[in-house]
Structures are given as C-alpha cells and as structure tokens.
C-alpha cells in the first residue's frame, strides 16, 4: 500500500515526513523505502527509532489501524533520542507494544512454559490493568523468558518481594455451595494474562530495578 510521493510518515498522528522512492534490493529479497523527514525531528533519529507500516490489526484484544481503510496506508514512527545517529533502519512487521516515550519500567519473568500468554497480554495489579507483555524468547537450556512493561506510576508497586503468576484461563471448584467458575476476563481467556502482588504482609520494600528478573508462577 506504500506509494512514492504520497505515503506519509507519522509520529503521534502528526506528519513528520513522506516516502520519496520505493525500490527492490539487488538480490530482490527486500523492499527499499527512501523517505525524507522534517528537520525538526532530526535529533531523534537514532538506531533506537522504529518504523512500521500501519494497517488494520487485531492485537492484544484491540483493533488498530482502521483509519487506513479510508485514509490510506502510512508509516508509523517511534523516535528515541537515545542511541547512535543513523539513517538506515529495518522496518518492523508489527507496531511496538511499548513506545520509547512511554513512562514505566520493563521487567523479565522466567517460566517453564509460555502457556497461553501472547504479546499484548495484560498485566494486572489488584485487578487493574497496569502493563502488558512486550515480548518472549526461549531461555537456554530450558524454559522461556517473558518481557513485560509496567506503566508509571504502578511500576513502583514492583519490589523485591513481588510475586508474579499466570492468571490465564479459568478454574472450577465444586463444594457445598455448588459449582464456581473463576476467570479474570474474556481477554485473559483469549490472550492470557499475568497478575502480581507483594508477598510481604508488612510491605515497605524498595521498588525493583528496571530489568530485574522474577519467577513467573503457574498459579
């Protein structure tokens, strides 16, 4: 859907550039897009910046990019002042879950299995959605690592005493009161979900460092 001289580049819904040429690489394996950006954003063009084609998507239980159905495809941009200046980038296949300007902190969870978790799955604290799963990778020699991002100011709730657990799916209990079916929400049934809480009754522990690793319990 990209067109030379027509397709715009946008950051926070503001036009910051335009596609000038579209061509193929010498080996015909990739598409090369040359774009010109406004001088006002030049200081934020580093190797940490990210580009992706915006189109209708269903991710994380939300539909995005519907405006491109009528307005046409455009390229989304996520600028970052950090990193080294560069003018060559590899476009993302999907938009980033967390933008560079978003306030909060990332953490890493270690688990034996990924289960039903997916990118965009919610992270909850006392039932309130305060973050999301941003990525996951295999962990050698076994298990998986789940990257999560907790939005500010809720990231301060994550301390060295915090426990994370997978609250995906549902549980059924049969007792004298009858049958009980417990589940967080329809979103966690479809996409998975994570909850966390402080294991210390007294609390008072200092906030965890960004990137700190925690175990992800099965329940």
PDB file of C-alpha atoms in Angstrom:
ATOM      1  CA  UNK A   1       0.000   0.000   0.000  1.00  0.00           C
ATOM      2  CA  UNK A   2       3.004   2.355   0.052  1.00  0.00           C
ATOM      3  CA  UNK A   3       3.235   4.936  -2.745  1.00  0.00           C
ATOM      4  CA  UNK A   4       6.212   7.117  -3.619  1.00  0.00           C
ATOM      5  CA  UNK A   5       5.412  10.798  -3.175  1.00  0.00           C
ATOM      6  CA  UNK A   6       2.138  10.027  -1.388  1.00  0.00           C
ATOM      7  CA  UNK A   7       2.627   7.864   1.710  1.00  0.00           C
ATOM      8  CA  UNK A   8       3.224   9.891   4.865  1.00  0.00           C
ATOM      9  CA  UNK A   9       5.282   9.111   7.962  1.00  0.00           C
ATOM     10  CA  UNK A  10       3.527   9.915  11.235  1.00  0.00           C
ATOM     11  CA  UNK A  11       4.555  10.234  14.875  1.00  0.00           C
ATOM     12  CA  UNK A  12       1.704  10.606  17.385  1.00  0.00           C
ATOM     13  CA  UNK A  13      -0.637  11.204  14.415  1.00  0.00           C
ATOM     14  CA  UNK A  14       1.485  14.160  13.233  1.00  0.00           C
ATOM     15  CA  UNK A  15       3.017  14.103   9.737  1.00  0.00           C
ATOM     16  CA  UNK A  16       6.812  14.102  10.021  1.00  0.00           C
ATOM     17  CA  UNK A  17       7.841  13.033   6.527  1.00  0.00           C
ATOM     18  CA  UNK A  18       6.971  11.481   3.184  1.00  0.00           C
ATOM     19  CA  UNK A  19       8.089   8.457   1.159  1.00  0.00           C
ATOM     20  CA  UNK A  20      10.203   9.575  -1.810  1.00  0.00           C
ATOM     21  CA  UNK A  21      11.140   6.326  -3.600  1.00  0.00           C
ATOM     22  CA  UNK A  22      10.339   2.616  -3.394  1.00  0.00           C
ATOM     23  CA  UNK A  23      12.647   0.040  -4.951  1.00  0.00           C
ATOM     24  CA  UNK A  24      13.901  -3.536  -4.627  1.00  0.00           C
ATOM     25  CA  UNK A  25      17.246  -4.628  -3.205  1.00  0.00           C
ATOM     26  CA  UNK A  26      19.848  -6.042  -5.587  1.00  0.00           C
ATOM     27  CA  UNK A  27      19.010  -9.615  -4.546  1.00  0.00           C
ATOM     28  CA  UNK A  28      15.243  -8.923  -4.778  1.00  0.00           C
ATOM     29  CA  UNK A  29      14.837 -10.149  -1.180  1.00  0.00           C
ATOM     30  CA  UNK A  30      13.631  -6.907   0.392  1.00  0.00           C
ATOM     31  CA  UNK A  31      11.866  -3.646  -0.422  1.00  0.00           C
ATOM     32  CA  UNK A  32      13.867  -0.446  -0.017  1.00  0.00           C
ATOM     33  CA  UNK A  33      11.895   2.636   1.021  1.00  0.00           C
ATOM     34  CA  UNK A  34      13.588   6.036   0.980  1.00  0.00           C
ATOM     35  CA  UNK A  35      11.828   8.729   2.969  1.00  0.00           C
ATOM     36  CA  UNK A  36      12.524  12.353   3.791  1.00  0.00           C
ATOM     37  CA  UNK A  37      11.833  13.521   7.348  1.00  0.00           C
ATOM     38  CA  UNK A  38      11.347  17.024   8.682  1.00  0.00           C
ATOM     39  CA  UNK A  39      14.462  18.725  10.070  1.00  0.00           C
ATOM     40  CA  UNK A  40      12.646  19.308  13.371  1.00  0.00           C
ATOM     41  CA  UNK A  41      12.826  15.574  14.232  1.00  0.00           C
ATOM     42  CA  UNK A  42      16.425  15.002  13.082  1.00  0.00           C
ATOM     43  CA  UNK A  43      17.812  14.964  16.645  1.00  0.00           C
ATOM     44  CA  UNK A  44      15.573  11.988  17.489  1.00  0.00           C
ATOM     45  CA  UNK A  45      16.625   9.856  14.517  1.00  0.00           C
ATOM     46  CA  UNK A  46      18.862   7.227  16.148  1.00  0.00           C
ATOM     47  CA  UNK A  47      19.327   3.476  15.892  1.00  0.00           C
ATOM     48  CA  UNK A  48      16.686   3.170  18.619  1.00  0.00           C
ATOM     49  CA  UNK A  49      13.992   4.648  16.346  1.00  0.00           C
ATOM     50  CA  UNK A  50      11.464   2.211  14.884  1.00  0.00           C
ATOM     51  CA  UNK A  51       9.337   2.194  11.729  1.00  0.00           C
ATOM     52  CA  UNK A  52       6.380   0.026  10.700  1.00  0.00           C
ATOM     53  CA  UNK A  53       3.538   0.044   8.169  1.00  0.00           C
ATOM     54  CA  UNK A  54       0.225   0.914   9.822  1.00  0.00           C
ATOM     55  CA  UNK A  55      -2.661  -1.264   8.660  1.00  0.00           C
ATOM     56  CA  UNK A  56      -5.729  -2.805  10.334  1.00  0.00           C
ATOM     57  CA  UNK A  57      -4.628  -5.259  13.042  1.00  0.00           C
ATOM     58  CA  UNK A  58      -6.151  -7.248  15.882  1.00  0.00           C
ATOM     59  CA  UNK A  59      -3.616  -7.427  18.702  1.00  0.00           C
ATOM     60  CA  UNK A  60      -3.859  -7.522  22.459  1.00  0.00           C
ATOM     61  CA  UNK A  61      -7.643  -7.659  22.292  1.00  0.00           C
ATOM     62  CA  UNK A  62      -7.752  -4.301  20.494  1.00  0.00           C
ATOM     63  CA  UNK A  63      -8.309  -3.329  16.866  1.00  0.00           C
ATOM     64  CA  UNK A  64      -5.965  -0.683  15.491  1.00  0.00           C
ATOM     65  CA  UNK A  65      -5.228   0.937  12.155  1.00  0.00           C
ATOM     66  CA  UNK A  66      -8.846   1.143  10.979  1.00  0.00           C
ATOM     67  CA  UNK A  67      -8.244   4.730   9.830  1.00  0.00           C
ATOM     68  CA  UNK A  68      -6.095   3.351   6.993  1.00  0.00           C
ATOM     69  CA  UNK A  69      -9.167   1.747   5.385  1.00  0.00           C
ATOM     70  CA  UNK A  70     -10.363   5.201   4.254  1.00  0.00           C
ATOM     71  CA  UNK A  71      -7.287   7.387   4.657  1.00  0.00           C
ATOM     72  CA  UNK A  72      -4.694   5.071   3.127  1.00  0.00           C
ATOM     73  CA  UNK A  73      -1.642   3.277   4.477  1.00  0.00           C
ATOM     74  CA  UNK A  74       1.040   5.252   6.299  1.00  0.00           C
ATOM     75  CA  UNK A  75       4.292   4.514   8.115  1.00  0.00           C
ATOM     76  CA  UNK A  76       4.289   4.815  11.897  1.00  0.00           C
ATOM     77  CA  UNK A  77       7.415   6.137  13.618  1.00  0.00           C
ATOM     78  CA  UNK A  78       8.642   5.776  17.200  1.00  0.00           C
ATOM     79  CA  UNK A  79      11.504   8.235  17.785  1.00  0.00           C
ATOM     80  CA  UNK A  80      14.129   7.976  20.502  1.00  0.00           C
ATOM     81  CA  UNK A  81      16.819  10.480  21.496  1.00  0.00           C
ATOM     82  CA  UNK A  82      18.894   7.593  22.915  1.00  0.00           C
ATOM     83  CA  UNK A  83      21.267   5.610  20.726  1.00  0.00           C
ATOM     84  CA  UNK A  84      23.594   6.490  17.855  1.00  0.00           C
ATOM     85  CA  UNK A  85      22.607   8.583  14.812  1.00  0.00           C
ATOM     86  CA  UNK A  86      21.813   6.515  11.710  1.00  0.00           C
ATOM     87  CA  UNK A  87      19.795   6.769   8.517  1.00  0.00           C
ATOM     88  CA  UNK A  88      19.226   3.076   7.770  1.00  0.00           C
ATOM     89  CA  UNK A  89      16.576   1.010   9.506  1.00  0.00           C
ATOM     90  CA  UNK A  90      14.851  -2.348   9.253  1.00  0.00           C
ATOM     91  CA  UNK A  91      11.087  -1.946   9.363  1.00  0.00           C
ATOM     92  CA  UNK A  92       9.102  -3.861  11.985  1.00  0.00           C
ATOM     93  CA  UNK A  93       6.499  -6.424  10.954  1.00  0.00           C
ATOM     94  CA  UNK A  94       4.171  -5.215  13.741  1.00  0.00           C
ATOM     95  CA  UNK A  95       3.950  -1.977  15.758  1.00  0.00           C
ATOM     96  CA  UNK A  96       5.906  -1.913  19.047  1.00  0.00           C
ATOM     97  CA  UNK A  97       3.883  -2.713  22.155  1.00  0.00           C
ATOM     98  CA  UNK A  98       5.728  -0.062  24.190  1.00  0.00           C
ATOM     99  CA  UNK A  99       6.828   3.288  22.749  1.00  0.00           C
ATOM    100  CA  UNK A 100      10.159   4.904  23.641  1.00  0.00           C
ATOM    101  CA  UNK A 101       8.384   7.896  25.226  1.00  0.00           C
ATOM    102  CA  UNK A 102       6.179   5.786  27.499  1.00  0.00           C
ATOM    103  CA  UNK A 103       6.804   6.168  31.247  1.00  0.00           C
ATOM    104  CA  UNK A 104       7.352   2.999  33.241  1.00  0.00           C
ATOM    105  CA  UNK A 105       9.844   0.146  33.603  1.00  0.00           C
ATOM    106  CA  UNK A 106      10.472  -3.232  31.961  1.00  0.00           C
ATOM    107  CA  UNK A 107      10.950  -6.498  33.859  1.00  0.00           C
ATOM    108  CA  UNK A 108      11.823 -10.071  32.893  1.00  0.00           C
ATOM    109  CA  UNK A 109       9.858 -13.119  34.042  1.00  0.00           C
ATOM    110  CA  UNK A 110      11.209 -16.686  33.883  1.00  0.00           C
ATOM    111  CA  UNK A 111       8.824 -19.594  33.378  1.00  0.00           C
ATOM    112  CA  UNK A 112       8.931 -23.257  32.413  1.00  0.00           C
ATOM    113  CA  UNK A 113       6.274 -22.786  29.713  1.00  0.00           C
ATOM    114  CA  UNK A 114       4.740 -19.826  27.910  1.00  0.00           C
ATOM    115  CA  UNK A 115       1.238 -21.256  28.167  1.00  0.00           C
ATOM    116  CA  UNK A 116      -1.424 -19.098  26.536  1.00  0.00           C
ATOM    117  CA  UNK A 117       0.462 -15.814  27.002  1.00  0.00           C
ATOM    118  CA  UNK A 118       0.932 -13.661  23.914  1.00  0.00           C
ATOM    119  CA  UNK A 119       2.378 -10.251  23.073  1.00  0.00           C
ATOM    120  CA  UNK A 120      -0.027  -7.586  24.296  1.00  0.00           C
ATOM    121  CA  UNK A 121      -1.465  -9.786  27.068  1.00  0.00           C
ATOM    122  CA  UNK A 122      -2.432  -7.658  30.107  1.00  0.00           C
ATOM    123  CA  UNK A 123      -0.501  -7.454  33.373  1.00  0.00           C
ATOM    124  CA  UNK A 124      -2.759  -6.700  36.348  1.00  0.00           C
ATOM    125  CA  UNK A 125      -2.353  -5.444  39.899  1.00  0.00           C
ATOM    126  CA  UNK A 126      -5.391  -5.962  42.152  1.00  0.00           C
ATOM    127  CA  UNK A 127      -7.468  -6.497  39.028  1.00  0.00           C
ATOM    128  CA  UNK A 128      -6.375  -3.234  37.368  1.00  0.00           C
ATOM    129  CA  UNK A 129      -4.511  -3.442  34.065  1.00  0.00           C
ATOM    130  CA  UNK A 130      -1.175  -1.698  34.675  1.00  0.00           C
ATOM    131  CA  UNK A 131       1.059  -3.143  31.943  1.00  0.00           C
ATOM    132  CA  UNK A 132       1.411  -5.689  29.185  1.00  0.00           C
ATOM    133  CA  UNK A 133       3.573  -8.448  27.768  1.00  0.00           C
ATOM    134  CA  UNK A 134       6.007  -6.877  25.279  1.00  0.00           C
ATOM    135  CA  UNK A 135       7.937  -9.954  24.078  1.00  0.00           C
ATOM    136  CA  UNK A 136       9.016 -13.507  24.875  1.00  0.00           C
ATOM    137  CA  UNK A 137      12.015 -15.670  23.993  1.00  0.00           C
ATOM    138  CA  UNK A 138      13.369 -19.126  24.675  1.00  0.00           C
ATOM    139  CA  UNK A 139      15.668 -19.396  27.697  1.00  0.00           C
ATOM    140  CA  UNK A 140      18.591 -21.809  27.491  1.00  0.00           C
ATOM    141  CA  UNK A 141      18.875 -24.588  28.437  1.00  0.00           C
ATOM    142  CA  UNK A 142      15.135 -24.746  29.131  1.00  0.00           C
ATOM    143  CA  UNK A 143      12.107 -22.574  29.778  1.00  0.00           C
ATOM    144  CA  UNK A 144      11.078 -19.184  28.433  1.00  0.00           C
ATOM    145  CA  UNK A 145      11.656 -15.535  29.289  1.00  0.00           C
ATOM    146  CA  UNK A 146       8.683 -13.175  29.212  1.00  0.00           C
ATOM    147  CA  UNK A 147       9.353  -9.453  28.860  1.00  0.00           C
ATOM    148  CA  UNK A 148       6.747  -7.197  30.478  1.00  0.00           C
ATOM    149  CA  UNK A 149       6.352  -3.428  30.793  1.00  0.00           C
ATOM    150  CA  UNK A 150       4.620  -1.824  33.795  1.00  0.00           C
ATOM    151  CA  UNK A 151       3.286   1.711  33.274  1.00  0.00           C
ATOM    152  CA  UNK A 152       4.144   4.512  35.700  1.00  0.00           C
ATOM    153  CA  UNK A 153       3.230   5.060  38.499  1.00  0.00           C
ATOM    154  CA  UNK A 154       2.315   1.390  39.011  1.00  0.00           C
ATOM    155  CA  UNK A 155       5.886   0.268  38.283  1.00  0.00           C
ATOM    156  CA  UNK A 156       6.730   1.414  41.826  1.00  0.00           C
ATOM    157  CA  UNK A 157       4.493  -1.414  43.091  1.00  0.00           C
ATOM    158  CA  UNK A 158       7.032  -3.967  41.838  1.00  0.00           C
ATOM    159  CA  UNK A 159       9.552  -4.679  44.633  1.00  0.00           C
ATOM    160  CA  UNK A 160      11.994  -7.434  45.567  1.00  0.00           C
ATOM    161  CA  UNK A 161       9.080  -9.102  47.440  1.00  0.00           C
ATOM    162  CA  UNK A 162       6.770  -9.154  44.420  1.00  0.00           C
ATOM    163  CA  UNK A 163       5.402 -12.431  43.063  1.00  0.00           C
ATOM    164  CA  UNK A 164       4.102 -12.820  39.503  1.00  0.00           C
ATOM    165  CA  UNK A 165       1.740 -15.563  38.402  1.00  0.00           C
ATOM    166  CA  UNK A 166      -0.077 -16.638  35.264  1.00  0.00           C
ATOM    167  CA  UNK A 167      -3.816 -15.992  35.641  1.00  0.00           C
ATOM    168  CA  UNK A 168      -4.761 -17.187  32.154  1.00  0.00           C
ATOM    169  CA  UNK A 169      -7.701 -19.495  31.633  1.00  0.00           C
ATOM    170  CA  UNK A 170     -10.200 -20.344  34.345  1.00  0.00           C
ATOM    171  CA  UNK A 171     -10.659 -22.585  37.382  1.00  0.00           C
ATOM    172  CA  UNK A 172     -13.650 -24.651  38.505  1.00  0.00           C
ATOM    173  CA  UNK A 173     -14.400 -25.539  42.126  1.00  0.00           C
ATOM    174  CA  UNK A 174     -17.125 -27.853  43.496  1.00  0.00           C
ATOM    175  CA  UNK A 175     -18.107 -27.543  47.144  1.00  0.00           C
ATOM    176  CA  UNK A 176     -21.168 -27.297  49.387  1.00  0.00           C
ATOM    177  CA  UNK A 177     -22.189 -24.017  47.732  1.00  0.00           C
ATOM    178  CA  UNK A 178     -22.209 -25.600  44.285  1.00  0.00           C
ATOM    179  CA  UNK A 179     -20.001 -25.128  41.258  1.00  0.00           C
ATOM    180  CA  UNK A 180     -17.892 -21.963  40.971  1.00  0.00           C
ATOM    181  CA  UNK A 181     -16.212 -20.769  37.783  1.00  0.00           C
ATOM    182  CA  UNK A 182     -13.445 -18.194  38.256  1.00  0.00           C
ATOM    183  CA  UNK A 183     -11.786 -16.204  35.490  1.00  0.00           C
ATOM    184  CA  UNK A 184     -10.269 -12.721  35.250  1.00  0.00           C
ATOM    185  CA  UNK A 185     -11.844 -11.625  31.974  1.00  0.00           C
ATOM    186  CA  UNK A 186     -12.576 -12.685  28.429  1.00  0.00           C
ATOM    187  CA  UNK A 187      -9.279 -11.067  27.395  1.00  0.00           C
ATOM    188  CA  UNK A 188      -7.240 -13.354  29.643  1.00  0.00           C
ATOM    189  CA  UNK A 189      -9.103 -16.369  28.291  1.00  0.00           C
ATOM    190  CA  UNK A 190      -8.156 -15.451  24.719  1.00  0.00           C
ATOM    191  CA  UNK A 191      -4.739 -13.797  25.138  1.00  0.00           C
ATOM    192  CA  UNK A 192      -3.545 -14.898  28.547  1.00  0.00           C
ATOM    193  CA  UNK A 193      -2.685 -12.616  31.443  1.00  0.00           C
ATOM    194  CA  UNK A 194      -0.333 -12.039  34.368  1.00  0.00           C
ATOM    195  CA  UNK A 195      -1.026 -10.747  37.876  1.00  0.00           C
ATOM    196  CA  UNK A 196       1.347  -9.678  40.633  1.00  0.00           C
ATOM    197  CA  UNK A 197       1.244  -8.826  44.319  1.00  0.00           C
ATOM    198  CA  UNK A 198       3.572  -8.188  47.265  1.00  0.00           C
ATOM    199  CA  UNK A 199       4.273 -11.373  49.242  1.00  0.00           C
ATOM    200  CA  UNK A 200       5.240  -9.398  52.334  1.00  0.00           C
ATOM    201  CA  UNK A 201       2.299  -8.602  54.610  1.00  0.00           C
ATOM    202  CA  UNK A 202       4.108  -5.558  56.034  1.00  0.00           C
ATOM    203  CA  UNK A 203       5.275  -4.238  52.663  1.00  0.00           C
ATOM    204  CA  UNK A 204       7.771  -1.382  52.688  1.00  0.00           C
ATOM    205  CA  UNK A 205      10.276  -2.956  50.287  1.00  0.00           C
ATOM    206  CA  UNK A 206      12.025  -0.620  47.855  1.00  0.00           C
ATOM    207  CA  UNK A 207      10.968  -0.605  44.174  1.00  0.00           C
ATOM    208  CA  UNK A 208      12.701  -3.157  41.959  1.00  0.00           C
ATOM    209  CA  UNK A 209      15.303  -2.074  39.422  1.00  0.00           C
ATOM    210  CA  UNK A 210      14.349  -1.842  35.762  1.00  0.00           C
ATOM    211  CA  UNK A 211      15.027  -5.153  34.035  1.00  0.00           C
ATOM    212  CA  UNK A 212      15.053  -7.154  37.296  1.00  0.00           C
ATOM    213  CA  UNK A 213      14.237 -10.840  36.871  1.00  0.00           C
ATOM    214  CA  UNK A 214      11.401 -12.669  38.630  1.00  0.00           C
ATOM    215  CA  UNK A 215       9.947 -16.168  38.536  1.00  0.00           C
ATOM    216  CA  UNK A 216       6.551 -16.497  36.829  1.00  0.00           C
ATOM    217  CA  UNK A 217       4.485 -18.941  38.864  1.00  0.00           C
ATOM    218  CA  UNK A 218       1.924 -21.185  37.181  1.00  0.00           C
ATOM    219  CA  UNK A 219      -0.843 -20.046  39.564  1.00  0.00           C
TER     220      UNK A 219
END
